[in-house]
Amino acid sequence: MQIGVESAKAVDNKRLFVVANDDLTRMVLQFMLHDENETHDLSSLEAAFDKSIEWKPDLLLLGIDVVQERGMEVLPLIRSRLSSAKILLVADTREDPLVAACQNAGIDGLLVKPLTVENARRKVDGLLGRKQALIPIHAT
């Protein structure tokens, strides 16, 4: 199913990796973003690193739960292993002190729950350097 897809975006071949410990977050983001991007739902950073050998991502959507589990040192590791990818942190709230620490460490963007198609696509498009659509997506 395609929801408000712009055909120009659907064919420009941007590759996204979605890595989070929470299966639901990964699946929801993959569903929201796959119509306009080549979106890969990956259960671990190691899977992302392995996949990046053949398929370089343009953007990594990283669940804050991965940072909580592995510590702040995971961000430099990601930068070294996925050097061409920008990092979009996915968090439950912007008030989490770990979010501020990640922002200070240089993440490229923040996506805060609740997740919506419009917000997820807007954040992704912005980080990928795409022009922002002025037409809102409405569910009927």
PDB file of N, CA and C in Angstrom, residues 28-123:
ATOM      1  N   VAL A  28       7.080  -0.417  12.227  1.00  0.00           N
ATOM      2  CA  VAL A  28       6.271   0.765  11.913  1.00  0.00           C
ATOM      3  C   VAL A  28       7.060   1.719  11.025  1.00  0.00           C
ATOM      4  N   LEU A  29       8.301   1.988  11.374  1.00  0.00           N
ATOM      5  CA  LEU A  29       9.117   2.894  10.558  1.00  0.00           C
ATOM      6  C   LEU A  29       9.366   2.309   9.172  1.00  0.00           C
ATOM      7  N   GLN A  30       9.618   1.030   9.093  1.00  0.00           N
ATOM      8  CA  GLN A  30       9.821   0.405   7.786  1.00  0.00           C
ATOM      9  C   GLN A  30       8.567   0.562   6.941  1.00  0.00           C
ATOM     10  N   PHE A  31       7.399   0.338   7.519  1.00  0.00           N
ATOM     11  CA  PHE A  31       6.136   0.477   6.796  1.00  0.00           C
ATOM     12  C   PHE A  31       5.908   1.921   6.347  1.00  0.00           C
ATOM     13  N   MET A  32       6.178   2.874   7.231  1.00  0.00           N
ATOM     14  CA  MET A  32       5.938   4.291   6.916  1.00  0.00           C
ATOM     15  C   MET A  32       6.869   4.811   5.821  1.00  0.00           C
ATOM     16  N   LEU A  33       8.064   4.263   5.735  1.00  0.00           N
ATOM     17  CA  LEU A  33       9.094   4.842   4.870  1.00  0.00           C
ATOM     18  C   LEU A  33       9.404   4.041   3.606  1.00  0.00           C
ATOM     19  N   HIS A  34       8.942   2.808   3.518  1.00  0.00           N
ATOM     20  CA  HIS A  34       9.385   1.956   2.410  1.00  0.00           C
ATOM     21  C   HIS A  34       8.843   2.358   1.052  1.00  0.00           C
ATOM     22  N   ASP A  35       7.736   3.086   0.984  1.00  0.00           N
ATOM     23  CA  ASP A  35       7.187   3.479  -0.315  1.00  0.00           C
ATOM     24  C   ASP A  35       8.084   4.472  -1.044  1.00  0.00           C
ATOM     25  N   GLU A  36       8.794   5.306  -0.305  1.00  0.00           N
ATOM     26  CA  GLU A  36       9.611   6.345  -0.925  1.00  0.00           C
ATOM     27  C   GLU A  36      11.112   6.107  -0.774  1.00  0.00           C
ATOM     28  N   ASN A  37      11.479   5.047  -0.082  1.00  0.00           N
ATOM     29  CA  ASN A  37      12.885   4.762   0.192  1.00  0.00           C
ATOM     30  C   ASN A  37      13.107   3.254   0.197  1.00  0.00           C
ATOM     31  N   GLU A  38      14.326   2.859  -0.060  1.00  0.00           N
ATOM     32  CA  GLU A  38      14.701   1.459   0.132  1.00  0.00           C
ATOM     33  C   GLU A  38      14.991   1.319   1.624  1.00  0.00           C
ATOM     34  N   THR A  39      14.043   0.757   2.356  1.00  0.00           N
ATOM     35  CA  THR A  39      14.108   0.747   3.818  1.00  0.00           C
ATOM     36  C   THR A  39      14.326  -0.675   4.328  1.00  0.00           C
ATOM     37  N   HIS A  40      15.361  -0.834   5.154  1.00  0.00           N
ATOM     38  CA  HIS A  40      15.710  -2.146   5.695  1.00  0.00           C
ATOM     39  C   HIS A  40      15.519  -2.147   7.211  1.00  0.00           C
ATOM     40  N   ASP A  41      14.713  -3.060   7.693  1.00  0.00           N
ATOM     41  CA  ASP A  41      14.440  -3.259   9.115  1.00  0.00           C
ATOM     42  C   ASP A  41      15.468  -4.261   9.625  1.00  0.00           C
ATOM     43  N   LEU A  42      16.371  -3.797  10.503  1.00  0.00           N
ATOM     44  CA  LEU A  42      17.459  -4.645  10.985  1.00  0.00           C
ATOM     45  C   LEU A  42      17.417  -4.734  12.510  1.00  0.00           C
ATOM     46  N   SER A  43      17.596  -5.920  13.026  1.00  0.00           N
ATOM     47  CA  SER A  43      17.425  -6.152  14.463  1.00  0.00           C
ATOM     48  C   SER A  43      18.638  -5.785  15.310  1.00  0.00           C
ATOM     49  N   SER A  44      19.784  -5.506  14.656  1.00  0.00           N
ATOM     50  CA  SER A  44      20.974  -5.170  15.438  1.00  0.00           C
ATOM     51  C   SER A  44      21.924  -4.309  14.606  1.00  0.00           C
ATOM     52  N   LEU A  45      22.821  -3.637  15.303  1.00  0.00           N
ATOM     53  CA  LEU A  45      23.846  -2.865  14.605  1.00  0.00           C
ATOM     54  C   LEU A  45      24.780  -3.781  13.822  1.00  0.00           C
ATOM     55  N   GLU A  46      25.040  -4.957  14.360  1.00  0.00           N
ATOM     56  CA  GLU A  46      25.908  -5.887  13.655  1.00  0.00           C
ATOM     57  C   GLU A  46      25.297  -6.266  12.311  1.00  0.00           C
ATOM     58  N   ALA A  47      23.968  -6.472  12.289  1.00  0.00           N
ATOM     59  CA  ALA A  47      23.287  -6.768  11.021  1.00  0.00           C
ATOM     60  C   ALA A  47      23.409  -5.586  10.065  1.00  0.00           C
ATOM     61  N   ALA A  48      23.316  -4.376  10.590  1.00  0.00           N
ATOM     62  CA  ALA A  48      23.475  -3.172   9.758  1.00  0.00           C
ATOM     63  C   ALA A  48      24.902  -3.085   9.219  1.00  0.00           C
ATOM     64  N   PHE A  49      25.878  -3.353  10.068  1.00  0.00           N
ATOM     65  CA  PHE A  49      27.273  -3.304   9.620  1.00  0.00           C
ATOM     66  C   PHE A  49      27.528  -4.354   8.531  1.00  0.00           C
ATOM     67  N   ASP A  50      26.985  -5.552   8.724  1.00  0.00           N
ATOM     68  CA  ASP A  50      27.149  -6.612   7.728  1.00  0.00           C
ATOM     69  C   ASP A  50      26.492  -6.222   6.403  1.00  0.00           C
ATOM     70  N   LYS A  51      25.288  -5.699   6.470  1.00  0.00           N
ATOM     71  CA  LYS A  51      24.553  -5.309   5.263  1.00  0.00           C
ATOM     72  C   LYS A  51      25.244  -4.145   4.553  1.00  0.00           C
ATOM     73  N   SER A  52      25.904  -3.276   5.324  1.00  0.00           N
ATOM     74  CA  SER A  52      26.546  -2.095   4.734  1.00  0.00           C
ATOM     75  C   SER A  52      27.765  -2.438   3.880  1.00  0.00           C
ATOM     76  N   ILE A  53      28.259  -3.654   3.999  1.00  0.00           N
ATOM     77  CA  ILE A  53      29.381  -4.073   3.162  1.00  0.00           C
ATOM     78  C   ILE A  53      28.960  -4.022   1.691  1.00  0.00           C
ATOM     79  N   GLU A  54      27.742  -4.454   1.427  1.00  0.00           N
ATOM     80  CA  GLU A  54      27.225  -4.465   0.055  1.00  0.00           C
ATOM     81  C   GLU A  54      26.315  -3.272  -0.243  1.00  0.00           C
ATOM     82  N   TRP A  55      25.552  -2.818   0.743  1.00  0.00           N
ATOM     83  CA  TRP A  55      24.545  -1.773   0.553  1.00  0.00           C
ATOM     84  C   TRP A  55      24.813  -0.617   1.502  1.00  0.00           C
ATOM     85  N   LYS A  56      25.415   0.442   1.033  1.00  0.00           N
ATOM     86  CA  LYS A  56      25.726   1.610   1.867  1.00  0.00           C
ATOM     87  C   LYS A  56      24.452   2.403   2.161  1.00  0.00           C
ATOM     88  N   PRO A  57      24.136   2.626   3.436  1.00  0.00           N
ATOM     89  CA  PRO A  57      22.936   3.407   3.769  1.00  0.00           C
ATOM     90  C   PRO A  57      23.200   4.910   3.660  1.00  0.00           C
ATOM     91  N   ASP A  58      22.152   5.636   3.310  1.00  0.00           N
ATOM     92  CA  ASP A  58      22.200   7.094   3.320  1.00  0.00           C
ATOM     93  C   ASP A  58      21.810   7.630   4.696  1.00  0.00           C
ATOM     94  N   LEU A  59      20.975   6.847   5.404  1.00  0.00           N
ATOM     95  CA  LEU A  59      20.441   7.288   6.693  1.00  0.00           C
ATOM     96  C   LEU A  59      20.230   6.082   7.594  1.00  0.00           C
ATOM     97  N   LEU A  60      20.618   6.235   8.859  1.00  0.00           N
ATOM     98  CA  LEU A  60      20.364   5.221   9.884  1.00  0.00           C
ATOM     99  C   LEU A  60      19.351   5.792  10.862  1.00  0.00           C
ATOM    100  N   LEU A  61      18.199   5.153  10.965  1.00  0.00           N
ATOM    101  CA  LEU A  61      17.229   5.496  12.007  1.00  0.00           C
ATOM    102  C   LEU A  61      17.556   4.598  13.189  1.00  0.00           C
ATOM    103  N   LEU A  62      18.021   5.190  14.267  1.00  0.00           N
ATOM    104  CA  LEU A  62      18.560   4.454  15.410  1.00  0.00           C
ATOM    105  C   LEU A  62      17.669   4.632  16.628  1.00  0.00           C
ATOM    106  N   GLY A  63      17.161   3.527  17.139  1.00  0.00           N
ATOM    107  CA  GLY A  63      16.361   3.573  18.358  1.00  0.00           C
ATOM    108  C   GLY A  63      17.223   3.937  19.551  1.00  0.00           C
ATOM    109  N   ILE A  64      16.708   4.811  20.401  1.00  0.00           N
ATOM    110  CA  ILE A  64      17.467   5.223  21.585  1.00  0.00           C
ATOM    111  C   ILE A  64      17.741   4.031  22.495  1.00  0.00           C
ATOM    112  N   ASP A  65      16.913   2.986  22.383  1.00  0.00           N
ATOM    113  CA  ASP A  65      17.133   1.786  23.195  1.00  0.00           C
ATOM    114  C   ASP A  65      18.473   1.119  22.861  1.00  0.00           C
ATOM    115  N   VAL A  66      18.946   1.274  21.641  1.00  0.00           N
ATOM    116  CA  VAL A  66      20.251   0.725  21.264  1.00  0.00           C
ATOM    117  C   VAL A  66      21.361   1.496  21.986  1.00  0.00           C
ATOM    118  N   VAL A  67      21.217   2.804  22.061  1.00  0.00           N
ATOM    119  CA  VAL A  67      22.200   3.629  22.772  1.00  0.00           C
ATOM    120  C   VAL A  67      22.144   3.317  24.267  1.00  0.00           C
ATOM    121  N   GLN A  68      20.948   3.137  24.812  1.00  0.00           N
ATOM    122  CA  GLN A  68      20.815   2.790  26.232  1.00  0.00           C
ATOM    123  C   GLN A  68      21.520   1.472  26.524  1.00  0.00           C
ATOM    124  N   GLU A  69      21.373   0.517  25.641  1.00  0.00           N
ATOM    125  CA  GLU A  69      21.965  -0.807  25.848  1.00  0.00           C
ATOM    126  C   GLU A  69      23.481  -0.800  25.676  1.00  0.00           C
ATOM    127  N   ARG A  70      23.971  -0.061  24.678  1.00  0.00           N
ATOM    128  CA  ARG A  70      25.388  -0.150  24.328  1.00  0.00           C
ATOM    129  C   ARG A  70      26.231   1.011  24.802  1.00  0.00           C
ATOM    130  N   GLY A  71      25.585   2.081  25.266  1.00  0.00           N
ATOM    131  CA  GLY A  71      26.333   3.229  25.768  1.00  0.00           C
ATOM    132  C   GLY A  71      26.655   4.226  24.667  1.00  0.00           C
ATOM    133  N   MET A  72      27.106   5.397  25.088  1.00  0.00           N
ATOM    134  CA  MET A  72      27.393   6.494  24.157  1.00  0.00           C
ATOM    135  C   MET A  72      28.527   6.173  23.187  1.00  0.00           C
ATOM    136  N   GLU A  73      29.381   5.239  23.551  1.00  0.00           N
ATOM    137  CA  GLU A  73      30.488   4.890  22.660  1.00  0.00           C
ATOM    138  C   GLU A  73      30.004   4.232  21.367  1.00  0.00           C
ATOM    139  N   VAL A  74      28.715   3.886  21.309  1.00  0.00           N
ATOM    140  CA  VAL A  74      28.176   3.296  20.088  1.00  0.00           C
ATOM    141  C   VAL A  74      28.100   4.327  18.956  1.00  0.00           C
ATOM    142  N   LEU A  75      27.949   5.605  19.288  1.00  0.00           N
ATOM    143  CA  LEU A  75      27.832   6.634  18.241  1.00  0.00           C
ATOM    144  C   LEU A  75      29.118   6.790  17.430  1.00  0.00           C
ATOM    145  N   PRO A  76      30.299   6.896  18.062  1.00  0.00           N
ATOM    146  CA  PRO A  76      31.527   6.928  17.252  1.00  0.00           C
ATOM    147  C   PRO A  76      31.736   5.634  16.450  1.00  0.00           C
ATOM    148  N   LEU A  77      31.319   4.506  17.011  1.00  0.00           N
ATOM    149  CA  LEU A  77      31.418   3.243  16.291  1.00  0.00           C
ATOM    150  C   LEU A  77      30.569   3.284  15.020  1.00  0.00           C
ATOM    151  N   ILE A  78      29.343   3.788  15.151  1.00  0.00           N
ATOM    152  CA  ILE A  78      28.461   3.909  13.988  1.00  0.00           C
ATOM    153  C   ILE A  78      29.084   4.846  12.952  1.00  0.00           C
ATOM    154  N   ARG A  79      29.604   5.976  13.406  1.00  0.00           N
ATOM    155  CA  ARG A  79      30.231   6.946  12.488  1.00  0.00           C
ATOM    156  C   ARG A  79      31.400   6.317  11.731  1.00  0.00           C
ATOM    157  N   SER A  80      32.156   5.467  12.410  1.00  0.00           N
ATOM    158  CA  SER A  80      33.310   4.858  11.736  1.00  0.00           C
ATOM    159  C   SER A  80      32.887   3.741  10.778  1.00  0.00           C
ATOM    160  N   ARG A  81      31.860   2.986  11.132  1.00  0.00           N
ATOM    161  CA  ARG A  81      31.439   1.846  10.304  1.00  0.00           C
ATOM    162  C   ARG A  81      30.457   2.225   9.201  1.00  0.00           C
ATOM    163  N   LEU A  82      29.623   3.240   9.452  1.00  0.00           N
ATOM    164  CA  LEU A  82      28.630   3.702   8.465  1.00  0.00           C
ATOM    165  C   LEU A  82      28.902   5.168   8.156  1.00  0.00           C
ATOM    166  N   SER A  83      30.089   5.442   7.695  1.00  0.00           N
ATOM    167  CA  SER A  83      30.563   6.826   7.570  1.00  0.00           C
ATOM    168  C   SER A  83      29.736   7.693   6.628  1.00  0.00           C
ATOM    169  N   SER A  84      29.095   7.109   5.647  1.00  0.00           N
ATOM    170  CA  SER A  84      28.313   7.909   4.700  1.00  0.00           C
ATOM    171  C   SER A  84      26.882   8.156   5.179  1.00  0.00           C
ATOM    172  N   ALA A  85      26.479   7.508   6.264  1.00  0.00           N
ATOM    173  CA  ALA A  85      25.097   7.606   6.733  1.00  0.00           C
ATOM    174  C   ALA A  85      24.920   8.698   7.781  1.00  0.00           C
ATOM    175  N   LYS A  86      23.829   9.416   7.662  1.00  0.00           N
ATOM    176  CA  LYS A  86      23.427  10.332   8.724  1.00  0.00           C
ATOM    177  C   LYS A  86      22.668   9.510   9.762  1.00  0.00           C
ATOM    178  N   ILE A  87      22.612  10.036  10.986  1.00  0.00           N
ATOM    179  CA  ILE A  87      21.948   9.326  12.081  1.00  0.00           C
ATOM    180  C   ILE A  87      20.727  10.110  12.530  1.00  0.00           C
ATOM    181  N   LEU A  88      19.560   9.455  12.465  1.00  0.00           N
ATOM    182  CA  LEU A  88      18.310  10.003  12.979  1.00  0.00           C
ATOM    183  C   LEU A  88      17.926   9.175  14.198  1.00  0.00           C
ATOM    184  N   LEU A  89      18.014   9.781  15.375  1.00  0.00           N
ATOM    185  CA  LEU A  89      17.693   9.093  16.622  1.00  0.00           C
ATOM    186  C   LEU A  89      16.184   9.049  16.807  1.00  0.00           C
ATOM    187  N   VAL A  90      15.651   7.899  17.169  1.00  0.00           N
ATOM    188  CA  VAL A  90      14.222   7.727  17.418  1.00  0.00           C
ATOM    189  C   VAL A  90      14.045   7.527  18.916  1.00  0.00           C
ATOM    190  N   ALA A  91      13.311   8.465  19.553  1.00  0.00           N
ATOM    191  CA  ALA A  91      13.186   8.455  21.015  1.00  0.00           C
ATOM    192  C   ALA A  91      11.738   8.597  21.442  1.00  0.00           C
ATOM    193  N   ASP A  92      11.469   8.180  22.680  1.00  0.00           N
ATOM    194  CA  ASP A  92      10.125   8.293  23.241  1.00  0.00           C
ATOM    195  C   ASP A  92       9.782   9.735  23.608  1.00  0.00           C
ATOM    196  N   THR A  93      10.788  10.481  24.058  1.00  0.00           N
ATOM    197  CA  THR A  93      10.564  11.855  24.492  1.00  0.00           C
ATOM    198  C   THR A  93      11.828  12.666  24.280  1.00  0.00           C
ATOM    199  N   ARG A  94      11.663  13.934  24.024  1.00  0.00           N
ATOM    200  CA  ARG A  94      12.838  14.795  23.849  1.00  0.00           C
ATOM    201  C   ARG A  94      13.455  15.175  25.199  1.00  0.00           C
ATOM    202  N   GLU A  95      12.735  14.958  26.299  1.00  0.00           N
ATOM    203  CA  GLU A  95      13.231  15.311  27.634  1.00  0.00           C
ATOM    204  C   GLU A  95      14.194  14.278  28.223  1.00  0.00           C
ATOM    205  N   ASP A  96      14.348  13.144  27.578  1.00  0.00           N
ATOM    206  CA  ASP A  96      15.268  12.111  28.053  1.00  0.00           C
ATOM    207  C   ASP A  96      16.691  12.681  28.048  1.00  0.00           C
ATOM    208  N   PRO A  97      17.411  12.626  29.188  1.00  0.00           N
ATOM    209  CA  PRO A  97      18.780  13.151  29.223  1.00  0.00           C
ATOM    210  C   PRO A  97      19.703  12.485  28.196  1.00  0.00           C
ATOM    211  N   LEU A  98      19.413  11.249  27.843  1.00  0.00           N
ATOM    212  CA  LEU A  98      20.224  10.555  26.849  1.00  0.00           C
ATOM    213  C   LEU A  98      20.064  11.201  25.469  1.00  0.00           C
ATOM    214  N   VAL A  99      18.896  11.753  25.186  1.00  0.00           N
ATOM    215  CA  VAL A  99      18.688  12.464  23.914  1.00  0.00           C
ATOM    216  C   VAL A  99      19.635  13.655  23.835  1.00  0.00           C
ATOM    217  N   ALA A 100      19.713  14.429  24.907  1.00  0.00           N
ATOM    218  CA  ALA A 100      20.613  15.595  24.936  1.00  0.00           C
ATOM    219  C   ALA A 100      22.066  15.155  24.760  1.00  0.00           C
ATOM    220  N   ALA A 101      22.439  14.065  25.400  1.00  0.00           N
ATOM    221  CA  ALA A 101      23.805  13.558  25.269  1.00  0.00           C
ATOM    222  C   ALA A 101      24.088  13.144  23.820  1.00  0.00           C
ATOM    223  N   CYS A 102      23.115  12.510  23.177  1.00  0.00           N
ATOM    224  CA  CYS A 102      23.279  12.106  21.783  1.00  0.00           C
ATOM    225  C   CYS A 102      23.359  13.324  20.864  1.00  0.00           C
ATOM    226  N   GLN A 103      22.570  14.350  21.156  1.00  0.00           N
ATOM    227  CA  GLN A 103      22.639  15.578  20.362  1.00  0.00           C
ATOM    228  C   GLN A 103      24.004  16.235  20.520  1.00  0.00           C
ATOM    229  N   ASN A 104      24.530  16.251  21.732  1.00  0.00           N
ATOM    230  CA  ASN A 104      25.867  16.806  21.968  1.00  0.00           C
ATOM    231  C   ASN A 104      26.955  15.980  21.286  1.00  0.00           C
ATOM    232  N   ALA A 105      26.684  14.687  21.104  1.00  0.00           N
ATOM    233  CA  ALA A 105      27.642  13.804  20.444  1.00  0.00           C
ATOM    234  C   ALA A 105      27.560  13.899  18.923  1.00  0.00           C
ATOM    235  N   GLY A 106      26.568  14.644  18.415  1.00  0.00           N
ATOM    236  CA  GLY A 106      26.541  14.914  16.981  1.00  0.00           C
ATOM    237  C   GLY A 106      25.589  14.109  16.129  1.00  0.00           C
ATOM    238  N   ILE A 107      24.500  13.586  16.708  1.00  0.00           N
ATOM    239  CA  ILE A 107      23.507  12.948  15.826  1.00  0.00           C
ATOM    240  C   ILE A 107      22.988  14.012  14.860  1.00  0.00           C
ATOM    241  N   ASP A 108      22.452  13.579  13.749  1.00  0.00           N
ATOM    242  CA  ASP A 108      22.012  14.515  12.713  1.00  0.00           C
ATOM    243  C   ASP A 108      20.571  14.971  12.880  1.00  0.00           C
ATOM    244  N   GLY A 109      19.762  14.191  13.599  1.00  0.00           N
ATOM    245  CA  GLY A 109      18.367  14.567  13.781  1.00  0.00           C
ATOM    246  C   GLY A 109      17.696  13.718  14.837  1.00  0.00           C
ATOM    247  N   LEU A 110      16.487  14.145  15.211  1.00  0.00           N
ATOM    248  CA  LEU A 110      15.714  13.473  16.254  1.00  0.00           C
ATOM    249  C   LEU A 110      14.285  13.300  15.779  1.00  0.00           C
ATOM    250  N   LEU A 111      13.756  12.099  15.924  1.00  0.00           N
ATOM    251  CA  LEU A 111      12.363  11.787  15.633  1.00  0.00           C
ATOM    252  C   LEU A 111      11.742  11.300  16.932  1.00  0.00           C
ATOM    253  N   VAL A 112      10.722  12.031  17.409  1.00  0.00           N
ATOM    254  CA  VAL A 112      10.118  11.731  18.705  1.00  0.00           C
ATOM    255  C   VAL A 112       8.765  11.063  18.510  1.00  0.00           C
ATOM    256  N   LYS A 113       8.509  10.045  19.310  1.00  0.00           N
ATOM    257  CA  LYS A 113       7.218   9.354  19.292  1.00  0.00           C
ATOM    258  C   LYS A 113       6.152  10.257  19.900  1.00  0.00           C
ATOM    259  N   PRO A 114       4.908  10.111  19.528  1.00  0.00           N
ATOM    260  CA  PRO A 114       4.347   9.075  18.673  1.00  0.00           C
ATOM    261  C   PRO A 114       4.741   9.288  17.217  1.00  0.00           C
ATOM    262  N   LEU A 115       4.965   8.172  16.536  1.00  0.00           N
ATOM    263  CA  LEU A 115       5.392   8.217  15.141  1.00  0.00           C
ATOM    264  C   LEU A 115       4.189   8.426  14.230  1.00  0.00           C
ATOM    265  N   THR A 116       4.341   9.359  13.298  1.00  0.00           N
ATOM    266  CA  THR A 116       3.319   9.563  12.275  1.00  0.00           C
ATOM    267  C   THR A 116       4.004   9.521  10.917  1.00  0.00           C
ATOM    268  N   VAL A 117       3.249   9.181   9.893  1.00  0.00           N
ATOM    269  CA  VAL A 117       3.797   9.114   8.544  1.00  0.00           C
ATOM    270  C   VAL A 117       4.363  10.471   8.143  1.00  0.00           C
ATOM    271  N   GLU A 118       3.593  11.530   8.366  1.00  0.00           N
ATOM    272  CA  GLU A 118       4.040  12.871   7.974  1.00  0.00           C
ATOM    273  C   GLU A 118       5.346  13.266   8.651  1.00  0.00           C
ATOM    274  N   ASN A 119       5.415  13.103   9.965  1.00  0.00           N
ATOM    275  CA  ASN A 119       6.628  13.509  10.694  1.00  0.00           C
ATOM    276  C   ASN A 119       7.834  12.660  10.306  1.00  0.00           C
ATOM    277  N   ALA A 120       7.635  11.362  10.190  1.00  0.00           N
ATOM    278  CA  ALA A 120       8.754  10.481   9.834  1.00  0.00           C
ATOM    279  C   ALA A 120       9.280  10.834   8.443  1.00  0.00           C
ATOM    280  N   ARG A 121       8.382  10.996   7.488  1.00  0.00           N
ATOM    281  CA  ARG A 121       8.826  11.322   6.127  1.00  0.00           C
ATOM    282  C   ARG A 121       9.454  12.710   6.057  1.00  0.00           C
ATOM    283  N   ARG A 122       8.919  13.666   6.793  1.00  0.00           N
ATOM    284  CA  ARG A 122       9.475  15.024   6.784  1.00  0.00           C
ATOM    285  C   ARG A 122      10.906  15.016   7.335  1.00  0.00           C
ATOM    286  N   LYS A 123      11.116  14.332   8.462  1.00  0.00           N
ATOM    287  CA  LYS A 123      12.459  14.261   9.055  1.00  0.00           C
ATOM    288  C   LYS A 123      13.438  13.561   8.113  1.00  0.00           C
TER     289      LYS A 123
END
